[in-house]
Tab-separated table of C-alpha atoms in Angstrom:
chain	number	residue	atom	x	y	z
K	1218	UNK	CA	7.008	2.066	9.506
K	1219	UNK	CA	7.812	-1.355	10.629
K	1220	UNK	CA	6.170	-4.428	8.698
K	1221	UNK	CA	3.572	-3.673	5.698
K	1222	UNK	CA	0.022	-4.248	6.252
K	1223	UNK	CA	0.699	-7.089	3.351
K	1224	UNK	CA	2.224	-9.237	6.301
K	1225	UNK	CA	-1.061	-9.100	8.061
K	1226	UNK	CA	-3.629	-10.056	5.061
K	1227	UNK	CA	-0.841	-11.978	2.797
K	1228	UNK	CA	0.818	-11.273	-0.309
K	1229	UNK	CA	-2.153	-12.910	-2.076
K	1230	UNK	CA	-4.158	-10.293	-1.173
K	1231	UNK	CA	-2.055	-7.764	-3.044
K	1232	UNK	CA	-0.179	-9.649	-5.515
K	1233	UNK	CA	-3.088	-11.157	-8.547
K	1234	UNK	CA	-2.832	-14.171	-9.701
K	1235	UNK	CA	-4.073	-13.419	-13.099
K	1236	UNK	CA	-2.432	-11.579	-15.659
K	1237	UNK	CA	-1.132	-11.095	-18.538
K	1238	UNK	CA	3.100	-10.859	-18.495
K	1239	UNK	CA	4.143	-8.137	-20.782
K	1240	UNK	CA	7.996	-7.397	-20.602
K	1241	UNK	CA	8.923	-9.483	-17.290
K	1242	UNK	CA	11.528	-11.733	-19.361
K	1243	UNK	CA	13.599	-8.406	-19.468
K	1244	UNK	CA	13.239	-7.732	-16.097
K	1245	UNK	CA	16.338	-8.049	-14.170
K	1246	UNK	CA	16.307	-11.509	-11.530
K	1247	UNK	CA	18.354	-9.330	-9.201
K	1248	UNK	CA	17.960	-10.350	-4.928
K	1249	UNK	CA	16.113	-7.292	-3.273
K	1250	UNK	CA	19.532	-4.655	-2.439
K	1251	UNK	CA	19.300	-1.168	-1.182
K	1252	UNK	CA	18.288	1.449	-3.341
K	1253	UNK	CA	21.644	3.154	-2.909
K	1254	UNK	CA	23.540	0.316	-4.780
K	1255	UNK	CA	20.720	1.148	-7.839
K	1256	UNK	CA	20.936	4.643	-8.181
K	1257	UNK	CA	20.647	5.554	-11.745
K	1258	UNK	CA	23.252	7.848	-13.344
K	1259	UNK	CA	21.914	9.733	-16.241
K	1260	UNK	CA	25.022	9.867	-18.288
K	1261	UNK	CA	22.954	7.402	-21.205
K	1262	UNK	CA	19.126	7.762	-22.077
K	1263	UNK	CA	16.763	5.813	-19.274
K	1264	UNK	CA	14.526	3.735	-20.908
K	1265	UNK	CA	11.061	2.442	-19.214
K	1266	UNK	CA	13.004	-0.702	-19.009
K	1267	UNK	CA	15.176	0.707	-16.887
K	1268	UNK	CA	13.285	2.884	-14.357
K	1269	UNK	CA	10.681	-0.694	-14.162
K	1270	UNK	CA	13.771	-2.826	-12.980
K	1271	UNK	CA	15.130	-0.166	-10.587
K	1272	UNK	CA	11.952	-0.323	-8.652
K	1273	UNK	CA	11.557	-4.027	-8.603
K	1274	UNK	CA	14.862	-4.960	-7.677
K	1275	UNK	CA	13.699	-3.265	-4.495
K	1276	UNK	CA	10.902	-5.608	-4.188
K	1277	UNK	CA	11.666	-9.350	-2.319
K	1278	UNK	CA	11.116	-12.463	-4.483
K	1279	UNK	CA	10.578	-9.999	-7.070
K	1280	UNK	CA	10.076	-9.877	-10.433
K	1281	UNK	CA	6.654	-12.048	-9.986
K	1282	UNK	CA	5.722	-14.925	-12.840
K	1283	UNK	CA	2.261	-13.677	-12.693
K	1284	UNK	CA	1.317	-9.785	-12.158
K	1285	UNK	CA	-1.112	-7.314	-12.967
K	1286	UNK	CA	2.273	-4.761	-13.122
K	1287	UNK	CA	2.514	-5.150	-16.947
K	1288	UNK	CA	2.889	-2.517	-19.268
K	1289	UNK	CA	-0.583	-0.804	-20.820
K	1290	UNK	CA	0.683	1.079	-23.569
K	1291	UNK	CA	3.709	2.364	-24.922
K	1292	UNK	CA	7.662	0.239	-25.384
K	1293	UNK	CA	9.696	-1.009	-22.588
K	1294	UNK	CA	12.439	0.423	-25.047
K	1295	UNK	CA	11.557	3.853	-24.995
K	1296	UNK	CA	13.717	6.718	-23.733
K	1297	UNK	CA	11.865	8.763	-20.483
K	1298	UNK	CA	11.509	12.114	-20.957
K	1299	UNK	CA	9.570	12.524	-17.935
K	1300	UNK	CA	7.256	11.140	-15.293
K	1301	UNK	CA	3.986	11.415	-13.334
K	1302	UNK	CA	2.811	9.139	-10.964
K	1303	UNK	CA	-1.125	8.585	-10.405
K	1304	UNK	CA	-3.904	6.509	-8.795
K	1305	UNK	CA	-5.401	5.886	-12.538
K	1306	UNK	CA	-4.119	7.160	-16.081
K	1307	UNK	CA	-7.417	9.075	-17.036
K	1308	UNK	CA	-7.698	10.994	-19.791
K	1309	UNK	CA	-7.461	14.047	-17.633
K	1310	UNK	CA	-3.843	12.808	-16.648
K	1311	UNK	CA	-2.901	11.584	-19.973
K	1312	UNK	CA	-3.425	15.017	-20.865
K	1313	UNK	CA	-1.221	16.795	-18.556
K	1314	UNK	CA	1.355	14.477	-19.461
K	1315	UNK	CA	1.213	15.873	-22.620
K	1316	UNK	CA	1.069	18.986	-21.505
K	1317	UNK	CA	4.163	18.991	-19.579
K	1318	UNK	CA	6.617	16.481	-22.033
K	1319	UNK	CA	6.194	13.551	-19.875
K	1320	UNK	CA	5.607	10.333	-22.238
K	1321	UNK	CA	5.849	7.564	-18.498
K	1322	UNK	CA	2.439	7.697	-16.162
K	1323	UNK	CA	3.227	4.976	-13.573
K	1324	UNK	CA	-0.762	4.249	-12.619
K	1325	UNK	CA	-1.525	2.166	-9.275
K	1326	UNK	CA	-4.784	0.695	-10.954
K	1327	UNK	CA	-5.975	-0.138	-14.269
K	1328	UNK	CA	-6.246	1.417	-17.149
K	1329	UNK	CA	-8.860	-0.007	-19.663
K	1330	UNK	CA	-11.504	-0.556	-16.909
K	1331	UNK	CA	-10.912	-4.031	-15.476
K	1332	UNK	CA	-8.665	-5.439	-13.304
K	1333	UNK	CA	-6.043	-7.364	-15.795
K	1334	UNK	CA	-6.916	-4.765	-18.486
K	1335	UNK	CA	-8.051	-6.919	-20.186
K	1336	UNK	CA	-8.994	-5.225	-23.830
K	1337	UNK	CA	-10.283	-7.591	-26.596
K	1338	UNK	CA	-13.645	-6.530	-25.234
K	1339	UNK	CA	-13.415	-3.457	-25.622
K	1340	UNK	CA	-11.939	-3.141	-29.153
K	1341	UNK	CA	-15.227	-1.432	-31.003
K	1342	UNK	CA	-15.894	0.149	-27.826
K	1343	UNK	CA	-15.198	4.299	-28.458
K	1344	UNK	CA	-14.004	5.587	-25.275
K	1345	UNK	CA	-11.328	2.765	-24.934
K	1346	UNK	CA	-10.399	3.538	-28.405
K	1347	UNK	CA	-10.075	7.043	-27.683
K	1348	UNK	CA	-7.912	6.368	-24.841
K	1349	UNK	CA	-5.874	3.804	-26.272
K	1350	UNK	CA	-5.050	6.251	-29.362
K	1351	UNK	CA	-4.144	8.932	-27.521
K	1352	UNK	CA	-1.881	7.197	-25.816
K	1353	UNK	CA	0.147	5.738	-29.110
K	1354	UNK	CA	-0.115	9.138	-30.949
K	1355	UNK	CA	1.623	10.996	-27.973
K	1356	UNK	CA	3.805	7.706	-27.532
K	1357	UNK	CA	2.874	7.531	-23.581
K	1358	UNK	CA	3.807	4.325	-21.947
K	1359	UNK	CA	1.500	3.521	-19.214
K	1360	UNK	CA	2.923	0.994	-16.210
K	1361	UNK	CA	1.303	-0.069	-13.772
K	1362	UNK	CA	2.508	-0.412	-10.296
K	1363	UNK	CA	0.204	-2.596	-7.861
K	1364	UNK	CA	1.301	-5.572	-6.783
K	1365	UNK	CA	5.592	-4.080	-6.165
K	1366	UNK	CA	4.204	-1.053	-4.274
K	1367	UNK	CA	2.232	-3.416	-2.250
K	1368	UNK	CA	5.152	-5.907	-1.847
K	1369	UNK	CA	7.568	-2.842	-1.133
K	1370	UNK	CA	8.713	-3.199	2.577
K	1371	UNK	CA	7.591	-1.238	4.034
K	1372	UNK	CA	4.374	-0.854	1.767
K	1373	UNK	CA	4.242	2.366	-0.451
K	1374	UNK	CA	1.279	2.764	-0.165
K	1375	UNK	CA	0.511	2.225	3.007
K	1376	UNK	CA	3.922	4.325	4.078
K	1377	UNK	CA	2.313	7.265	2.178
K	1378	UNK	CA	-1.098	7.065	3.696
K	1379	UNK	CA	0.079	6.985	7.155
K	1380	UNK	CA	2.544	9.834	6.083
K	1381	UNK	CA	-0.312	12.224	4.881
K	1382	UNK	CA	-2.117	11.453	8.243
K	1383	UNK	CA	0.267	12.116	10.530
K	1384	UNK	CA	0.229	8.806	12.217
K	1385	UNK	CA	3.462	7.847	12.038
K	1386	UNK	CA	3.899	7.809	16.038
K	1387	UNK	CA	0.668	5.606	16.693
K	1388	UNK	CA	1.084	2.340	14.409
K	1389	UNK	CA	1.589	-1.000	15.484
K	1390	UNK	CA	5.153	-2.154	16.435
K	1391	UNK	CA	4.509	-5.807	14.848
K	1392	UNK	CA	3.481	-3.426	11.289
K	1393	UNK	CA	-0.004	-4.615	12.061
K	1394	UNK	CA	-3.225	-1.986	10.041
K	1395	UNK	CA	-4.155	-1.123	13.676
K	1396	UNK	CA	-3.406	2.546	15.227
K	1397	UNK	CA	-3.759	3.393	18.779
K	1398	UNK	CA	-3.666	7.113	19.997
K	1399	UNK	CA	-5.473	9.245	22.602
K	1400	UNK	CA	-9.407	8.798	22.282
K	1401	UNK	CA	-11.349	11.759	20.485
K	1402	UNK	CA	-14.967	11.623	19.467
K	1403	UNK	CA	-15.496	10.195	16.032
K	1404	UNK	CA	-16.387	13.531	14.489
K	1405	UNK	CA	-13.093	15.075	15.401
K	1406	UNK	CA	-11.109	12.070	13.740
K	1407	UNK	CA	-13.302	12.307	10.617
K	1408	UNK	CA	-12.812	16.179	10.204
K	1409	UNK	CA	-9.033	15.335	10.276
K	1410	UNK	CA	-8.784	12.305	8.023
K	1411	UNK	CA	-11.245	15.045	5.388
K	1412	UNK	CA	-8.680	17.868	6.036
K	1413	UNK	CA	-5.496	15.248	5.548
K	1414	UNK	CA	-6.748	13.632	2.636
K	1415	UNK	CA	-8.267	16.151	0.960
K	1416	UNK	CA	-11.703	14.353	1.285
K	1417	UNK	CA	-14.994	16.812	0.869
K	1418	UNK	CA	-17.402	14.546	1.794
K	1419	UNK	CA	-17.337	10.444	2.823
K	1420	UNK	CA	-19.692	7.801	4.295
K	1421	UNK	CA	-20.110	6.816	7.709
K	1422	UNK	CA	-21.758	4.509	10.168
K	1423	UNK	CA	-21.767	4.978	13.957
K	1424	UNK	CA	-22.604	7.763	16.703
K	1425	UNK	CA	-20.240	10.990	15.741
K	1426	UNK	CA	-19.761	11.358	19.428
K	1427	UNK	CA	-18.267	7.877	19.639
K	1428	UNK	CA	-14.735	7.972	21.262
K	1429	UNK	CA	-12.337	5.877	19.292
K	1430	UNK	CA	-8.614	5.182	20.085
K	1431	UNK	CA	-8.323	1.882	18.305
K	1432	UNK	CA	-8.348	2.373	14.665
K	1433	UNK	CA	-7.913	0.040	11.792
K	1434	UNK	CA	-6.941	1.342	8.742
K	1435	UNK	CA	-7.319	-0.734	5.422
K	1436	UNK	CA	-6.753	1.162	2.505
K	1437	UNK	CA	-7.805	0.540	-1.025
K	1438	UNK	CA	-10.561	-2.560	-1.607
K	1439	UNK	CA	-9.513	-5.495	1.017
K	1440	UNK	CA	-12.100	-7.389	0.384
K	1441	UNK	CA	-14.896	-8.455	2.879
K	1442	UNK	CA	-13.925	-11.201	4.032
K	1443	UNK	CA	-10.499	-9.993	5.268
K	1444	UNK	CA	-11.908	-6.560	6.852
K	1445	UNK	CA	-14.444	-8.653	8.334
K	1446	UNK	CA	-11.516	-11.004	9.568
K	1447	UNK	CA	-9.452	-7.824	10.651
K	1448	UNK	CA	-12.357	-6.537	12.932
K	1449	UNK	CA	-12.872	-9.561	14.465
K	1450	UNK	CA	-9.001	-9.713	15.545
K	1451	UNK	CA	-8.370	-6.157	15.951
K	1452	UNK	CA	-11.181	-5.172	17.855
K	1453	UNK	CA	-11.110	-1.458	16.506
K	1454	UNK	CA	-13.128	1.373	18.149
K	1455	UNK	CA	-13.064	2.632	14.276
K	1456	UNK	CA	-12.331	1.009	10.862
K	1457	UNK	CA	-11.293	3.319	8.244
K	1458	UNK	CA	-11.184	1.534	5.019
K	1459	UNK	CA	-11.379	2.944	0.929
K	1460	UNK	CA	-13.774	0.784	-0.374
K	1461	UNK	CA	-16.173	-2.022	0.289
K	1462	UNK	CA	-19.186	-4.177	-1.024
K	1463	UNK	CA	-22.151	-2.640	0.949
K	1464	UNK	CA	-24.024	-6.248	1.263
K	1465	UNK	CA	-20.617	-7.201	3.453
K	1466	UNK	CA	-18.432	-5.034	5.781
K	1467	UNK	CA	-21.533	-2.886	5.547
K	1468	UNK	CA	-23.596	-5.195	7.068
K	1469	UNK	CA	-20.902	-6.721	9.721
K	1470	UNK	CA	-21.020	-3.282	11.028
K	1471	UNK	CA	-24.709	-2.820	11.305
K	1472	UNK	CA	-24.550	-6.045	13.277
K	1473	UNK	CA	-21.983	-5.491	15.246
K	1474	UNK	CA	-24.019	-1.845	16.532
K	1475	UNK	CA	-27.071	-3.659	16.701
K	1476	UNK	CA	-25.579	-6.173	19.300
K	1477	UNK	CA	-24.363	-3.549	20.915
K	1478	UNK	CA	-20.402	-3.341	20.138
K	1479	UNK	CA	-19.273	0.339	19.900
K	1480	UNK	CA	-17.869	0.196	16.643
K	1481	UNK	CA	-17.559	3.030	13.843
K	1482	UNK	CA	-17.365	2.776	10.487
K	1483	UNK	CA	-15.567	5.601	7.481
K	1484	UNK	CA	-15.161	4.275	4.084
K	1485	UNK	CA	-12.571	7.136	2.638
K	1486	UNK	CA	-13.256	6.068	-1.180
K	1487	UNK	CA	-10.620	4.247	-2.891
K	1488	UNK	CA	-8.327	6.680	-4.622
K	1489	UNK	CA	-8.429	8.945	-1.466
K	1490	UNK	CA	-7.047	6.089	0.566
K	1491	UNK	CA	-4.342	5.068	-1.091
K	1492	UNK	CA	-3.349	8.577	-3.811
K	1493	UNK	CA	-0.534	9.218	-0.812
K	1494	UNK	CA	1.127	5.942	-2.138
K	1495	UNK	CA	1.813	7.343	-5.689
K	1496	UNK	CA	3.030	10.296	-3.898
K	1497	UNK	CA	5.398	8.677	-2.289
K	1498	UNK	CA	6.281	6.767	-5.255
K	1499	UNK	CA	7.482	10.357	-6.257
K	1500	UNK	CA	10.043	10.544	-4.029
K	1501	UNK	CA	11.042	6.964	-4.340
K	1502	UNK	CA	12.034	7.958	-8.127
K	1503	UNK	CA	13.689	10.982	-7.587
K	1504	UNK	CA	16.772	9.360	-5.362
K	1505	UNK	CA	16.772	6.414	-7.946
K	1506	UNK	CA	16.718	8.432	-11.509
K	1507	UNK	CA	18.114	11.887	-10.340
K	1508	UNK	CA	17.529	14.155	-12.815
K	1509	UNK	CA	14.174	13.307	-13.777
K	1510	UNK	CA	11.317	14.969	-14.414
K	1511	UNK	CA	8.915	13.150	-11.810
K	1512	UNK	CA	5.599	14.872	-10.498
K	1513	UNK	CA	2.313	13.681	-8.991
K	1514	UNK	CA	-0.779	14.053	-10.481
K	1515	UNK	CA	-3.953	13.187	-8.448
K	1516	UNK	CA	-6.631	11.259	-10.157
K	1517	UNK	CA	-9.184	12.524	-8.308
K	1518	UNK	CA	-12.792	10.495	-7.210
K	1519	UNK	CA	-15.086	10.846	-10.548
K	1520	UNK	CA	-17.181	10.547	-8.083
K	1521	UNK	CA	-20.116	13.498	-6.506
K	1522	UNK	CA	-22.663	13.657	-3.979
K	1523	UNK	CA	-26.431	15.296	-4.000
């Protein structure tokens, strides 16, 4: 893949601006190198520390004043024993970390419910105190890894995605979020995006018949205002995005029908959209820290329909 979809919206739109910044003074000011010039030899015991910098001396202008990729539980100083990657550290996956020796989840979103994790809040609460307990009696450090991924180049997450679709051959040569292939009838395009993804059931707007060979692909939560701005420039037959506020890119699209544009809409649900990220994250680790115990656990939407 060419340029990340970060180019196109901004690193403001990935990186926060808000945060709290646990652990960055030990984190390594080193220019962005290949990862072949960082590959970790275990010959000494690899510390969270020391995974955390090998990732974000991949990462230009990196490591980043303010972040929400601060550590959530557990010491920069302890020695890995293992490692799963995940959309969120739920209990679930806290669990199976346990099961399986692992004390480092690497999570793409927060942890205690809010998007700096924030936790004075929550401190009589009981099911952050549950959480937060487990993790200190199993000693599980908890990382998590937004705003890098994002920043990687090309994107993780966006790398992954487009991986698990099978779209490498139709994206944009400037790295722009738009895909053009041969035109198929929206129905066709949702049952493989379902099958891809893993997806039982998802949202839609538009005629199923539609045919749509411009897609736009946003994963995760862009925001309305920059899907909105993405249509507009794009143009897109479909837009395929994770998340959105109903009362916004909702609306734009019931417009946009109304006055006629044939225009599609498929939210995917946030973790389905960007999970292949973290998966990719996988393999990322096991060229830097070979050796290691790394595996993927899915989150999974909490999420049913009735």
């Amino acid at each position: 893949m060419q340029k990340s979809v970060q180019h196109f919206f901004g690193r403001r739109h990935f990186v926060s601006v808000v945060s709290k910044s646990v652990g960055l003074s030990i984190f390594m000011a080193a220019p962005a190198v290949g990862l072949a010039e960082h590959i970790w030899k275990l010959s000494k015991a690899t510390t969270v520390s020391d995974i955390i910098n090998l990732f974000i001396r991949e990462i230009p202008s990196a490591p980043y004043e303010k972040t929400v990729d601060t550590l959530k539980s557990g010491e920069l100083t302890q020695e890995v024993t293992g490692i799963i990657t995940t959309m969120f550290a739920t209990l679930e996956v806290i669990q199976q970390a346990i099961n399986i020796g692992a004390n480092f989840i690497i999570a793409h979103e927060p942890t205690f419910y809010n998007h700096t994790d924030e936790t004075a809040w929550l401190e009589k609460d009981d099911v952050y105190r549950y959480k937060a307990d487990l993790l200190k009696t199993h000693k599980i450090a908890v990382w998590r890894c937004h705003d890098y991924i994002h920043s990687h180049r090309p994107d993780g997450v966006m790398t992954g995605v487009i991986k698990a679709l099978g779209w490498e051959s139709y994206s944009a040569s400037d790295g722009t979020p738009i895909f053009t292939m041969q035109a198929a009838p929206l129905k066709d395009i949702v049952a493989h995006v379902k099958a891809r993804l893993g997806i039982n059931s998802l949202r839609y707007a538009g005629d199923l018949l539609q045919p749509c060979r411009r897609i736009l692909l946003l994963p995760g939560a862009a925001g309305g205002r920059a899907q909105i701005s993405a249509i507009s420039r794009f143009k897109p037959d479909l837009v395929m995005c994770g998340e959105l506020s109903e009362w916004e890119t909702a609306e734009y699209i019931r417009d946009a029908r109304l006055k006629g544009d044939k225009i599609a809409l498929v939210i995917l649900g946030h973790i389905a959209s960007e999970e292949p990220g973290l998966e990719w994250m996988v393999g990322w680790l096991k060229k830097a820290v070979p050796g290691m115990n790394v595996r993927h656990v899915p989150a999974k939407n909490p999420l049913s329909f009735i």
